[in-house]
Backbone as JSON Lines, residues from 0, in Angstrom:
{"i":0,"aa":"X","n":[48.52,9.65,-111.81],"ca":[49.16,10.95,-111.67],"c":[49.19,11.47,-110.24]}
{"i":1,"aa":"X","n":[48.09,11.33,-109.42],"ca":[48.13,11.9,-108.08],"c":[49.25,11.37,-107.21]}
{"i":2,"aa":"X","n":[49.72,10.11,-107.46],"ca":[50.76,9.55,-106.61],"c":[52.16,9.74,-107.19]}
{"i":3,"aa":"X","n":[52.26,10.44,-108.29],"ca":[53.53,10.54,-109.01],"c":[54.6,11.22,-108.2]}
{"i":4,"aa":"X","n":[54.21,12.17,-107.33],"ca":[55.2,13.02,-106.68],"c":[55.5,12.6,-105.26]}
{"i":5,"aa":"X","n":[54.88,11.54,-104.75],"ca":[55.06,11.17,-103.36],"c":[56.5,10.83,-103.03]}
{"i":6,"aa":"X","n":[57.14,9.97,-103.81],"ca":[58.5,9.55,-103.51],"c":[59.51,10.66,-103.78]}
{"i":7,"aa":"X","n":[59.44,11.41,-104.9],"ca":[60.4,12.51,-105.09],"c":[60.36,13.52,-103.96]}
{"i":8,"aa":"X","n":[59.16,13.87,-103.49],"ca":[59.08,14.87,-102.44],"c":[59.68,14.35,-101.15]}
{"i":9,"aa":"X","n":[59.43,13.1,-100.83],"ca":[60.0,12.54,-99.6],"c":[61.51,12.53,-99.67]}
{"i":10,"aa":"X","n":[62.08,12.16,-100.81],"ca":[63.53,12.1,-100.95],"c":[64.15,13.47,-100.82]}
{"i":11,"aa":"X","n":[63.54,14.47,-101.44],"ca":[64.11,15.81,-101.44],"c":[63.93,16.49,-100.09]}
{"i":12,"aa":"X","n":[62.72,16.41,-99.56],"ca":[62.44,17.17,-98.35],"c":[63.22,16.67,-97.16]}
{"i":13,"aa":"X","n":[63.39,15.34,-97.04],"ca":[64.1,14.8,-95.89],"c":[65.52,15.33,-95.82]}
{"i":14,"aa":"X","n":[66.21,15.36,-96.96],"ca":[67.57,15.88,-96.97],"c":[67.61,17.36,-96.69]}
{"i":15,"aa":"X","n":[66.63,18.1,-97.22],"ca":[66.59,19.54,-97.04],"c":[66.38,19.9,-95.58]}
{"i":16,"aa":"X","n":[65.42,19.24,-94.94],"ca":[65.14,19.57,-93.55],"c":[66.34,19.27,-92.68]}
{"i":17,"aa":"X","n":[66.98,18.13,-92.91],"ca":[68.15,17.77,-92.1],"c":[69.26,18.77,-92.3]}
{"i":18,"aa":"X","n":[69.4,19.26,-93.53],"ca":[70.49,20.18,-93.83],"c":[70.3,21.54,-93.2]}
{"i":19,"aa":"X","n":[69.07,21.89,-92.9],"ca":[68.8,23.21,-92.36],"c":[68.53,23.17,-90.86]}
{"i":20,"aa":"X","n":[69.19,22.3,-90.18],"ca":[69.04,22.2,-88.73],"c":[69.55,23.46,-88.06]}
{"i":21,"aa":"X","n":[68.86,23.87,-86.99],"ca":[69.32,25.03,-86.21],"c":[70.3,24.55,-85.17]}
{"i":22,"aa":"X","n":[71.46,25.17,-85.13],"ca":[72.46,24.78,-84.15],"c":[73.28,25.98,-83.75]}
{"i":23,"aa":"X","n":[74.0,25.85,-82.66],"ca":[74.9,26.89,-82.2],"c":[76.32,26.37,-82.3]}
{"i":24,"aa":"X","n":[77.33,27.19,-81.97],"ca":[78.7,26.73,-82.15],"c":[79.02,25.41,-81.47]}
{"i":25,"aa":"X","n":[78.44,25.15,-80.29],"ca":[78.68,23.87,-79.62],"c":[77.64,22.85,-80.09]}
{"i":26,"aa":"X","n":[78.06,21.6,-80.26],"ca":[77.15,20.59,-80.77],"c":[76.23,20.1,-79.67]}
{"i":27,"aa":"X","n":[75.1,19.48,-80.07],"ca":[74.13,18.93,-79.13],"c":[73.49,17.72,-79.78]}
{"i":28,"aa":"X","n":[72.73,16.97,-78.97],"ca":[72.04,15.81,-79.51],"c":[70.9,16.26,-80.41]}
{"i":29,"aa":"X","n":[70.65,15.52,-81.5],"ca":[69.53,15.88,-82.39],"c":[68.19,15.77,-81.68]}
{"i":30,"aa":"X","n":[67.26,16.64,-82.06],"ca":[65.89,16.61,-81.55],"c":[65.01,15.95,-82.61]}
{"i":31,"aa":"X","n":[64.26,14.9,-82.27],"ca":[63.37,14.28,-83.26],"c":[62.3,15.26,-83.72]}
{"i":32,"aa":"X","n":[62.07,15.29,-85.03],"ca":[61.07,16.19,-85.62],"c":[60.31,15.42,-86.7]}
{"i":33,"aa":"X","n":[58.99,15.54,-86.68],"ca":[58.17,14.97,-87.75],"c":[57.49,16.11,-88.5]}
{"i":34,"aa":"X","n":[57.85,16.27,-89.76],"ca":[57.23,17.28,-90.62],"c":[56.0,16.68,-91.28]}
{"i":35,"aa":"X","n":[54.9,17.41,-91.22],"ca":[53.67,17.05,-91.92],"c":[53.62,17.89,-93.18]}
{"i":36,"aa":"X","n":[53.79,17.25,-94.34],"ca":[53.93,17.97,-95.62],"c":[52.74,17.72,-96.54]}
{"i":37,"aa":"X","n":[52.41,18.74,-97.29],"ca":[51.38,18.63,-98.31],"c":[51.95,19.15,-99.63]}
{"i":38,"aa":"X","n":[51.89,18.3,-100.65],"ca":[52.36,18.68,-101.99],"c":[51.16,18.86,-102.9]}
{"i":39,"aa":"X","n":[51.24,19.87,-103.77],"ca":[50.13,20.17,-104.66],"c":[50.59,20.11,-106.12]}
{"i":40,"aa":"X","n":[50.5,18.92,-106.77],"ca":[50.86,18.84,-108.19],"c":[49.84,19.59,-109.04]}
{"i":41,"aa":"X","n":[50.23,19.99,-110.24],"ca":[49.3,20.74,-111.09],"c":[48.11,19.91,-111.55]}
{"i":42,"aa":"X","n":[48.25,18.59,-111.55],"ca":[47.15,17.7,-111.93],"c":[46.94,16.7,-110.8]}
{"i":43,"aa":"X","n":[45.7,16.51,-110.39],"ca":[45.42,15.58,-109.31],"c":[45.29,16.3,-107.99]}
{"i":44,"aa":"X","n":[44.87,15.56,-106.97],"ca":[44.64,16.14,-105.67],"c":[45.91,16.32,-104.87]}
{"i":45,"aa":"X","n":[45.78,17.05,-103.77],"ca":[46.93,17.28,-102.87],"c":[47.34,15.96,-102.23]}
{"i":46,"aa":"X","n":[48.64,15.85,-101.97],"ca":[49.19,14.65,-101.36],"c":[49.8,15.01,-100.01]}
{"i":47,"aa":"X","n":[49.58,14.14,-99.01],"ca":[50.15,14.34,-97.68],"c":[51.2,13.26,-97.41]}
{"i":48,"aa":"X","n":[52.26,13.64,-96.71],"ca":[53.26,12.68,-96.27],"c":[53.93,13.2,-95.01]}
{"i":49,"aa":"X","n":[54.41,12.28,-94.19],"ca":[55.14,12.63,-92.98],"c":[56.63,12.4,-93.2]}
{"i":50,"aa":"X","n":[57.43,13.33,-92.71],"ca":[58.88,13.23,-92.83],"c":[59.49,13.31,-91.43]}
{"i":51,"aa":"X","n":[60.18,12.25,-91.05],"ca":[60.87,12.21,-89.76],"c":[62.33,12.57,-89.97]}
{"i":52,"aa":"X","n":[62.78,13.6,-89.28],"ca":[64.17,14.02,-89.42],"c":[64.64,14.68,-88.14]}
{"i":53,"aa":"X","n":[65.86,14.39,-87.7],"ca":[66.39,15.04,-86.5],"c":[66.89,16.45,-86.81]}
{"i":54,"aa":"X","n":[66.75,17.33,-85.84],"ca":[67.29,18.69,-85.94],"c":[68.2,18.91,-84.75]}
{"i":55,"aa":"X","n":[69.43,19.29,-85.02],"ca":[70.4,19.53,-83.97],"c":[70.32,20.98,-83.52]}
{"i":56,"aa":"X","n":[69.99,21.17,-82.25],"ca":[69.91,22.52,-81.71],"c":[70.81,22.66,-80.5]}
{"i":57,"aa":"X","n":[71.5,23.79,-80.4],"ca":[72.31,24.06,-79.21],"c":[72.43,25.56,-78.99]}
{"i":58,"aa":"X","n":[72.64,25.91,-77.76],"ca":[72.77,27.32,-77.38],"c":[73.44,27.34,-76.02]}
{"i":59,"aa":"X","n":[73.93,28.49,-75.59],"ca":[74.51,28.56,-74.23],"c":[73.5,28.12,-73.19]}
{"i":60,"aa":"X","n":[73.96,27.39,-72.2],"ca":[73.06,26.96,-71.13],"c":[72.52,28.15,-70.36]}
{"i":61,"aa":"X","n":[73.33,29.2,-70.25],"ca":[72.89,30.4,-69.55],"c":[73.63,31.61,-70.1]}
{"i":62,"aa":"X","n":[72.98,32.76,-70.02],"ca":[73.59,34.02,-70.43],"c":[73.12,35.11,-69.47]}
{"i":63,"aa":"X","n":[73.95,36.12,-69.2],"ca":[73.52,37.22,-68.35],"c":[72.45,38.07,-69.05]}
{"i":64,"aa":"X","n":[71.53,38.61,-68.29],"ca":[70.53,39.5,-68.84],"c":[71.2,40.66,-69.57]}
{"i":65,"aa":"X","n":[70.71,40.97,-70.75],"ca":[71.25,42.05,-71.54],"c":[72.45,41.69,-72.38]}
{"i":66,"aa":"X","n":[72.92,40.47,-72.32],"ca":[74.12,40.08,-73.06],"c":[73.78,39.64,-74.49]}
{"i":67,"aa":"X","n":[74.8,39.69,-75.34],"ca":[74.66,39.27,-76.73],"c":[75.16,37.84,-76.89]}
{"i":68,"aa":"X","n":[74.47,37.07,-77.73],"ca":[74.96,35.74,-78.07],"c":[74.49,35.38,-79.47]}
{"i":69,"aa":"X","n":[74.96,34.26,-79.98],"ca":[74.7,33.88,-81.36],"c":[74.14,32.47,-81.46]}
{"i":70,"aa":"X","n":[73.19,32.3,-82.37],"ca":[72.7,30.98,-82.77],"c":[73.12,30.8,-84.22]}
{"i":71,"aa":"X","n":[73.77,29.68,-84.51],"ca":[74.23,29.44,-85.87],"c":[73.64,28.14,-86.41]}
{"i":72,"aa":"X","n":[73.41,28.08,-87.7],"ca":[72.89,26.88,-88.36],"c":[73.87,26.48,-89.45]}
{"i":73,"aa":"X","n":[74.46,25.31,-89.3],"ca":[75.43,24.83,-90.29],"c":[74.98,23.47,-90.81]}
{"i":74,"aa":"X","n":[74.84,23.37,-92.13],"ca":[74.34,22.14,-92.74],"c":[75.46,21.14,-93.0]}
{"i":75,"aa":"X","n":[75.05,19.89,-93.18],"ca":[75.94,18.88,-93.73],"c":[75.76,18.88,-95.25]}
{"i":76,"aa":"X","n":[76.76,18.4,-96.01],"ca":[76.6,18.33,-97.46],"c":[75.37,17.51,-97.83]}
{"i":77,"aa":"X","n":[74.66,17.94,-98.84],"ca":[73.43,17.3,-99.29],"c":[73.52,17.0,-100.78]}
{"i":78,"aa":"X","n":[73.27,15.75,-101.16],"ca":[73.23,15.36,-102.57],"c":[71.79,15.37,-103.05]}
{"i":79,"aa":"X","n":[71.52,16.16,-104.07],"ca":[70.18,16.25,-104.63],"c":[69.92,14.99,-105.45]}
{"i":80,"aa":"X","n":[68.82,14.26,-105.18],"ca":[68.56,13.02,-105.92],"c":[68.28,13.29,-107.39]}
{"i":81,"aa":"X","n":[68.61,12.32,-108.23],"ca":[68.4,12.45,-109.68],"c":[67.09,11.82,-110.14]}
{"i":82,"aa":"X","n":[66.58,10.88,-109.37],"ca":[65.33,10.23,-109.74],"c":[64.67,9.63,-108.52]}
{"i":83,"aa":"X","n":[63.39,9.39,-108.64],"ca":[62.64,8.72,-107.59],"c":[61.33,8.23,-108.18]}
{"i":84,"aa":"X","n":[60.94,7.01,-107.83],"ca":[59.69,6.47,-108.32],"c":[59.62,6.36,-109.82]}
{"i":85,"aa":"X","n":[60.79,6.22,-110.48],"ca":[60.8,6.12,-111.94],"c":[60.71,7.45,-112.65]}
{"i":86,"aa":"X","n":[60.73,8.55,-111.92],"ca":[60.64,9.89,-112.51],"c":[61.95,10.64,-112.3]}
{"i":87,"aa":"X","n":[62.29,11.47,-113.26],"ca":[63.54,12.22,-113.22],"c":[63.34,13.56,-112.51]}
{"i":88,"aa":"X","n":[64.14,13.8,-111.49],"ca":[64.15,15.1,-110.82],"c":[65.15,15.99,-111.51]}
{"i":89,"aa":"X","n":[64.74,17.15,-111.92],"ca":[65.62,18.07,-112.62],"c":[66.37,18.97,-111.64]}
{"i":90,"aa":"X","n":[65.65,19.56,-110.69],"ca":[66.28,20.43,-109.7],"c":[65.26,20.8,-108.62]}
{"i":91,"aa":"X","n":[65.77,21.35,-107.54],"ca":[64.95,22.01,-106.53],"c":[65.15,23.51,-106.65]}
{"i":92,"aa":"X","n":[64.17,24.27,-106.21],"ca":[64.31,25.72,-106.24],"c":[63.44,26.34,-105.14]}
{"i":93,"aa":"X","n":[63.76,27.6,-104.85],"ca":[62.98,28.39,-103.89],"c":[62.77,27.66,-102.56]}
{"i":94,"aa":"X","n":[63.85,27.13,-102.02],"ca":[63.79,26.49,-100.71],"c":[63.77,27.57,-99.63]}
{"i":95,"aa":"X","n":[62.81,27.46,-98.71],"ca":[62.72,28.42,-97.62],"c":[62.5,27.69,-96.3]}
{"i":96,"aa":"X","n":[63.23,28.08,-95.29],"ca":[63.04,27.55,-93.94],"c":[62.84,28.72,-93.0]}
{"i":97,"aa":"X","n":[61.95,28.55,-92.02],"ca":[61.55,29.65,-91.16],"c":[61.7,29.28,-89.69]}
{"i":98,"aa":"X","n":[62.16,30.23,-88.91],"ca":[62.26,30.05,-87.46],"c":[61.91,31.36,-86.78]}
{"i":99,"aa":"X","n":[61.11,31.33,-85.72],"ca":[60.78,32.58,-85.03],"c":[61.96,33.09,-84.2]}
{"i":100,"aa":"X","n":[62.05,34.4,-84.08],"ca":[63.01,34.98,-83.16],"c":[62.56,34.58,-81.75]}
{"i":101,"aa":"X","n":[63.43,33.94,-80.97],"ca":[62.99,33.45,-79.65],"c":[62.44,34.58,-78.77]}
{"i":102,"aa":"X","n":[61.34,34.29,-78.09],"ca":[60.8,35.24,-77.13],"c":[61.84,35.5,-76.05]}
{"i":103,"aa":"X","n":[61.91,36.75,-75.63],"ca":[62.91,37.12,-74.63],"c":[64.23,37.53,-75.22]}
{"i":104,"aa":"X","n":[64.27,37.67,-76.55],"ca":[65.49,38.14,-77.22],"c":[65.14,39.24,-78.21]}
{"i":105,"aa":"X","n":[66.14,40.02,-78.55],"ca":[66.03,41.01,-79.62],"c":[67.01,40.61,-80.71]}
{"i":106,"aa":"X","n":[66.53,40.52,-81.92],"ca":[67.39,40.14,-83.04],"c":[68.21,41.33,-83.48]}
{"i":107,"aa":"X","n":[69.53,41.16,-83.49],"ca":[70.43,42.23,-83.9],"c":[70.84,42.09,-85.37]}
{"i":108,"aa":"X","n":[70.75,40.9,-85.9],"ca":[71.12,40.72,-87.31],"c":[71.14,39.25,-87.7]}
{"i":109,"aa":"X","n":[71.04,39.01,-88.99],"ca":[71.12,37.66,-89.56],"c":[72.13,37.71,-90.7]}
{"i":110,"aa":"X","n":[73.08,36.79,-90.7],"ca":[74.06,36.73,-91.78],"c":[74.2,35.29,-92.25]}
{"i":111,"aa":"X","n":[74.65,35.15,-93.48],"ca":[74.94,33.85,-94.07],"c":[76.4,33.82,-94.48]}
{"i":112,"aa":"X","n":[77.07,32.71,-94.2],"ca":[78.44,32.54,-94.65],"c":[78.59,31.18,-95.32]}
{"i":113,"aa":"X","n":[79.57,31.09,-96.19],"ca":[79.86,29.81,-96.85],"c":[78.78,29.43,-97.84]}
{"i":114,"aa":"X","n":[78.7,28.13,-98.09],"ca":[77.77,27.61,-99.09],"c":[78.48,27.39,-100.42]}
{"i":115,"aa":"X","n":[78.14,26.3,-101.1],"ca":[78.76,26.01,-102.38],"c":[77.82,25.2,-103.26]}
{"i":116,"aa":"X","n":[78.01,25.35,-104.56],"ca":[77.27,24.59,-105.57],"c":[75.77,24.8,-105.44]}
{"i":117,"aa":"X","n":[75.38,26.04,-105.2],"ca":[73.98,26.35,-104.95],"c":[73.24,26.81,-106.2]}
{"i":118,"aa":"X","n":[73.85,26.67,-107.37],"ca":[73.16,26.98,-108.62],"c":[72.92,28.47,-108.78]}
{"i":119,"aa":"X","n":[71.86,28.78,-109.52],"ca":[71.55,30.17,-109.83],"c":[70.96,30.88,-108.62]}
{"i":120,"aa":"X","n":[71.2,32.17,-108.56],"ca":[70.64,32.95,-107.46],"c":[71.53,32.97,-106.25]}
{"i":121,"aa":"X","n":[71.28,33.93,-105.37],"ca":[72.06,34.1,-104.15],"c":[71.17,33.92,-102.93]}
{"i":122,"aa":"X","n":[71.56,33.08,-101.97],"ca":[70.76,32.91,-100.75],"c":[70.59,34.24,-100.03]}
{"i":123,"aa":"X","n":[69.41,34.44,-99.47],"ca":[69.1,35.68,-98.78],"c":[68.37,35.39,-97.47]}
{"i":124,"aa":"X","n":[68.31,36.4,-96.62],"ca":[67.53,36.31,-95.39],"c":[66.56,37.47,-95.32]}
{"i":125,"aa":"X","n":[65.46,37.26,-94.61],"ca":[64.5,38.33,-94.38],"c":[63.86,38.11,-93.02]}
{"i":126,"aa":"X","n":[63.35,39.18,-92.45],"ca":[62.68,39.11,-91.15],"c":[61.35,39.84,-91.27]}
{"i":127,"aa":"X","n":[60.28,39.16,-90.87],"ca":[58.95,39.77,-90.92],"c":[58.12,39.22,-89.78]}
{"i":128,"aa":"X","n":[57.52,40.11,-89.03],"ca":[56.63,39.72,-87.93],"c":[57.3,38.74,-86.97]}
{"i":129,"aa":"X","n":[58.57,38.97,-86.68],"ca":[59.28,38.15,-85.72],"c":[59.7,36.78,-86.22]}
{"i":130,"aa":"X","n":[59.66,36.56,-87.53],"ca":[60.06,35.28,-88.12],"c":[61.2,35.51,-89.11]}
{"i":131,"aa":"X","n":[62.26,34.72,-88.95],"ca":[63.4,34.78,-89.86],"c":[63.19,33.75,-90.97]}
{"i":132,"aa":"X","n":[63.31,34.19,-92.21],"ca":[63.18,33.29,-93.36],"c":[64.49,33.28,-94.12]}
{"i":133,"aa":"X","n":[65.03,32.1,-94.36],"ca":[66.21,31.92,-95.19],"c":[65.75,31.34,-96.51]}
{"i":134,"aa":"X","n":[66.1,32.0,-97.6],"ca":[65.69,31.57,-98.94],"c":[66.91,31.17,-99.75]}
{"i":135,"aa":"X","n":[66.88,29.95,-100.26],"ca":[67.88,29.47,-101.21],"c":[67.15,29.31,-102.54]}
{"i":136,"aa":"X","n":[67.29,30.26,-103.48],"ca":[66.44,30.26,-104.67],"c":[66.73,29.11,-105.64]}
{"i":137,"aa":"X","n":[67.92,28.51,-105.53],"ca":[68.27,27.44,-106.49],"c":[68.89,28.07,-107.71]}
{"i":138,"aa":"X","n":[68.89,27.36,-108.83],"ca":[68.41,25.99,-108.89],"c":[69.45,25.01,-108.35]}
{"i":139,"aa":"X","n":[68.96,24.04,-107.55],"ca":[69.84,23.03,-106.96],"c":[69.76,21.8,-107.86]}
{"i":140,"aa":"X","n":[70.77,21.65,-108.7],"ca":[70.72,20.65,-109.77],"c":[70.69,19.24,-109.23]}
{"i":141,"aa":"X","n":[69.88,18.4,-109.84],"ca":[69.82,16.99,-109.48],"c":[71.19,16.35,-109.68]}
{"i":142,"aa":"X","n":[71.61,15.53,-108.72],"ca":[72.89,14.85,-108.79],"c":[74.04,15.65,-108.2]}
{"i":143,"aa":"X","n":[73.81,16.93,-107.92],"ca":[74.88,17.75,-107.35],"c":[74.92,17.6,-105.84]}
{"i":144,"aa":"X","n":[76.12,17.78,-105.28],"ca":[76.28,17.8,-103.82],"c":[76.48,19.24,-103.41]}
{"i":145,"aa":"X","n":[75.59,19.74,-102.6],"ca":[75.59,21.15,-102.23],"c":[75.96,21.32,-100.76]}
{"i":146,"aa":"X","n":[76.45,22.51,-100.46],"ca":[76.67,22.91,-99.06],"c":[75.85,24.16,-98.83]}
{"i":147,"aa":"X","n":[74.82,24.04,-98.03],"ca":[74.0,25.2,-97.72],"c":[74.8,26.18,-96.86]}
{"i":148,"aa":"X","n":[74.5,27.47,-96.97],"ca":[75.26,28.45,-96.17],"c":[74.97,28.29,-94.69]}
{"i":149,"aa":"X","n":[75.94,28.67,-93.88],"ca":[75.76,28.7,-92.43],"c":[74.96,29.95,-92.06]}
{"i":150,"aa":"X","n":[73.97,29.76,-91.2],"ca":[73.1,30.86,-90.77],"c":[73.55,31.36,-89.4]}
{"i":151,"aa":"X","n":[73.73,32.65,-89.25],"ca":[74.13,33.24,-87.98],"c":[73.05,34.21,-87.5]}
{"i":152,"aa":"X","n":[72.46,33.91,-86.35],"ca":[71.48,34.81,-85.73],"c":[72.15,35.49,-84.56]}
{"i":153,"aa":"X","n":[72.3,36.78,-84.63],"ca":[72.87,37.56,-83.53],"c":[71.72,38.12,-82.7]}
{"i":154,"aa":"X","n":[71.65,37.74,-81.42],"ca":[70.53,38.17,-80.57],"c":[71.05,38.74,-79.26]}
{"i":155,"aa":"X","n":[70.16,39.47,-78.58],"ca":[70.44,40.0,-77.24],"c":[69.38,39.46,-76.3]}
{"i":156,"aa":"X","n":[69.81,39.0,-75.13],"ca":[68.87,38.51,-74.12],"c":[68.18,39.69,-73.46]}
{"i":157,"aa":"X","n":[66.89,39.86,-73.74],"ca":[66.13,40.98,-73.18],"c":[65.24,40.54,-72.02]}
{"i":158,"aa":"X","n":[65.12,39.24,-71.79],"ca":[64.25,38.73,-70.72],"c":[64.89,38.96,-69.36]}
{"i":159,"aa":"X","n":[64.05,38.95,-68.34],"ca":[64.53,39.14,-66.97],"c":[65.25,37.9,-66.47]}
{"i":160,"aa":"X","n":[66.08,38.09,-65.46],"ca":[66.79,36.97,-64.86],"c":[65.8,35.91,-64.38]}
{"i":161,"aa":"X","n":[66.15,34.66,-64.6],"ca":[65.28,33.55,-64.24],"c":[64.41,33.05,-65.37]}
{"i":162,"aa":"X","n":[64.37,33.8,-66.47],"ca":[63.56,33.41,-67.63],"c":[64.31,32.37,-68.46]}
{"i":163,"aa":"X","n":[63.57,31.43,-69.0],"ca":[64.16,30.45,-69.92],"c":[63.8,30.83,-71.35]}
{"i":164,"aa":"X","n":[64.81,31.03,-72.17],"ca":[64.62,31.36,-73.58],"c":[64.66,30.05,-74.37]}
{"i":165,"aa":"X","n":[63.65,29.83,-75.21],"ca":[63.61,28.61,-76.02],"c":[63.58,28.98,-77.5]}
{"i":166,"aa":"X","n":[64.17,28.13,-78.32],"ca":[64.09,28.3,-79.78],"c":[63.31,27.13,-80.36]}
{"i":167,"aa":"X","n":[62.5,27.44,-81.36],"ca":[61.63,26.45,-81.97],"c":[61.62,26.65,-83.49]}
{"i":168,"aa":"X","n":[60.81,25.86,-84.15],"ca":[60.58,26.02,-85.58],"c":[59.31,26.82,-85.81]}
{"i":169,"aa":"X","n":[59.26,27.54,-86.92],"ca":[58.04,28.24,-87.3],"c":[57.09,27.25,-87.97]}
{"i":170,"aa":"X","n":[55.84,27.66,-88.11],"ca":[54.87,26.86,-88.83],"c":[53.86,26.18,-87.93]}
{"i":171,"aa":"X","n":[52.58,26.34,-88.26],"ca":[51.5,25.72,-87.5],"c":[50.52,24.94,-88.37]}
{"i":172,"aa":"X","n":[50.63,25.09,-89.7],"ca":[49.68,24.44,-90.6],"c":[50.23,24.52,-92.01]}
{"i":173,"aa":"X","n":[49.53,23.88,-92.98],"ca":[49.93,24.0,-94.39],"c":[49.86,25.45,-94.85]}
{"i":174,"aa":"X","n":[48.92,26.2,-94.29],"ca":[48.77,27.61,-94.65],"c":[49.82,28.49,-93.97]}
{"i":175,"aa":"X","n":[50.44,27.96,-92.93],"ca":[51.47,28.68,-92.18],"c":[52.67,27.76,-92.02]}
{"i":176,"aa":"X","n":[53.4,27.47,-93.12],"ca":[54.45,26.44,-93.1],"c":[55.76,26.94,-92.5]}
{"i":177,"aa":"X","n":[56.54,25.96,-92.01],"ca":[57.88,26.27,-91.55],"c":[58.93,25.94,-92.59]}
{"i":178,"aa":"X","n":[58.56,25.09,-93.55],"ca":[59.46,24.69,-94.62],"c":[58.69,24.63,-95.93]}
{"i":179,"aa":"X","n":[59.23,25.24,-96.97],"ca":[58.64,25.16,-98.3],"c":[59.74,25.0,-99.33]}
{"i":180,"aa":"X","n":[59.41,24.36,-100.43],"ca":[60.32,24.25,-101.57],"c":[59.52,23.79,-102.77]}
{"i":181,"aa":"X","n":[60.15,23.87,-103.95],"ca":[59.53,23.4,-105.19],"c":[60.47,22.41,-105.85]}
{"i":182,"aa":"X","n":[59.95,21.23,-106.18],"ca":[60.71,20.24,-106.93],"c":[60.25,20.3,-108.39]}
{"i":183,"aa":"X","n":[61.21,20.41,-109.3],"ca":[60.9,20.38,-110.72],"c":[61.15,18.97,-111.24]}
{"i":184,"aa":"X","n":[60.08,18.29,-111.66],"ca":[60.14,16.89,-112.06],"c":[59.89,16.8,-113.56]}
{"i":185,"aa":"X","n":[60.7,16.01,-114.26],"ca":[60.55,15.86,-115.7],"c":[59.38,14.94,-116.02]}
{"i":186,"aa":"X","n":[58.43,15.48,-116.78],"ca":[57.29,14.71,-117.25],"c":[57.24,14.82,-118.77]}
{"i":187,"aa":"X","n":[57.41,13.69,-119.45],"ca":[57.49,13.66,-120.91],"c":[58.64,14.56,-121.35]}
{"i":188,"aa":"X","n":[58.33,15.66,-122.04],"ca":[59.4,16.51,-122.59],"c":[59.52,17.84,-121.87]}
{"i":189,"aa":"X","n":[58.91,17.96,-120.74],"ca":[58.97,19.23,-120.02],"c":[59.11,18.98,-118.52]}
{"i":190,"aa":"X","n":[59.32,20.06,-117.8],"ca":[59.43,19.98,-116.35],"c":[58.16,20.49,-115.68]}
{"i":191,"aa":"X","n":[57.77,19.84,-114.6],"ca":[56.58,20.23,-113.85],"c":[56.99,20.63,-112.45]}
{"i":192,"aa":"X","n":[56.57,21.81,-112.01],"ca":[56.86,22.29,-110.67],"c":[55.85,21.73,-109.67]}
{"i":193,"aa":"X","n":[56.37,21.16,-108.59],"ca":[55.53,20.59,-107.54],"c":[55.89,21.27,-106.22]}
{"i":194,"aa":"X","n":[55.07,22.22,-105.75],"ca":[55.37,22.89,-104.47],"c":[55.0,22.03,-103.28]}
{"i":195,"aa":"X","n":[55.76,22.17,-102.21],"ca":[55.49,21.46,-100.97],"c":[55.51,22.43,-99.8]}
{"i":196,"aa":"X","n":[54.57,22.25,-98.86],"ca":[54.46,23.1,-97.67],"c":[54.4,22.19,-96.46]}
{"i":197,"aa":"X","n":[55.26,22.45,-95.47],"ca":[55.42,21.54,-94.34],"c":[55.38,22.29,-93.01]}
{"i":198,"aa":"X","n":[54.88,21.59,-91.97],"ca":[54.93,22.12,-90.61],"c":[55.07,20.94,-89.66]}
{"i":199,"aa":"X","n":[55.39,21.23,-88.41],"ca":[55.48,20.2,-87.4],"c":[54.68,20.63,-86.18]}
{"i":200,"aa":"X","n":[53.88,19.71,-85.66],"ca":[53.03,20.03,-84.52],"c":[53.01,18.87,-83.53]}
{"i":201,"aa":"X","n":[53.29,19.15,-82.25],"ca":[53.72,20.48,-81.75],"c":[55.14,20.78,-82.17]}
{"i":202,"aa":"X","n":[55.45,22.04,-82.24],"ca":[56.8,22.43,-82.63],"c":[57.78,22.03,-81.54]}
{"i":203,"aa":"X","n":[58.86,21.35,-81.88],"ca":[59.81,20.89,-80.85],"c":[60.64,22.03,-80.29]}
{"i":204,"aa":"X","n":[61.04,21.88,-79.05],"ca":[61.97,22.83,-78.44],"c":[63.38,22.42,-78.84]}
{"i":205,"aa":"X","n":[64.06,23.29,-79.54],"ca":[65.41,22.97,-80.05],"c":[66.5,23.35,-79.05]}
{"i":206,"aa":"X","n":[66.34,24.49,-78.38],"ca":[67.33,24.92,-77.4],"c":[66.65,25.6,-76.23]}
{"i":207,"aa":"X","n":[67.32,25.58,-75.09],"ca":[66.86,26.34,-73.91],"c":[68.07,27.05,-73.31]}
{"i":208,"aa":"X","n":[67.86,28.3,-72.94],"ca":[68.92,29.12,-72.32],"c":[68.32,29.88,-71.14]}
{"i":209,"aa":"X","n":[68.93,29.77,-70.0],"ca":[68.46,30.47,-68.8],"c":[69.14,31.83,-68.68]}
{"i":210,"aa":"X","n":[68.34,32.85,-68.45],"ca":[68.87,34.19,-68.26],"c":[69.24,34.38,-66.79]}
{"i":211,"aa":"X","n":[70.46,34.8,-66.55],"ca":[70.95,35.0,-65.18],"c":[71.02,36.48,-64.85]}
{"i":212,"aa":"X","n":[71.18,36.79,-63.57],"ca":[71.24,38.18,-63.13],"c":[72.61,38.8,-63.34]}
């Protein structure tokens, strides 16, 4: 039982992380990222696994002090797996990805656009203690191809001229994750929820923007 969820979680999380890459309107080269994940099945001990996935980040190379600019996150289509390791995946739910508001900026707003085949519930955003959380409640049905909504972060450069603004991922530990989700796996005649909590250390720098005078 303790090893039952290792392959389903790897299959689901890898696609989810890739789909929620932070990017701006202009494309950039992907940044290598290794997520350290811990899954806690209801029976058996916690399981650890590493997930390697690129994250595409881009932003203006420079902006004038006090100016407004946008960071956007647009996913590629993602197909939810139907099975892994001989077990049937029913759906994913309560997917959350977190990113801190970059130091040297003021967040003016967060919006979501687009998205399709996202099952029950409506994707939402929230901001707390300088961290933006995007929640896709699901249910993301197994076998479906989904399009996650595009994330738009509207910010103002508040740093002084000469400052470099960087964007990163949130999360420093299993207790402070940057990515979480729940996989519902069919066991016998019922479904079992398996939560996963992931972080990456050190957190990679996704974008850099120089503030000009």
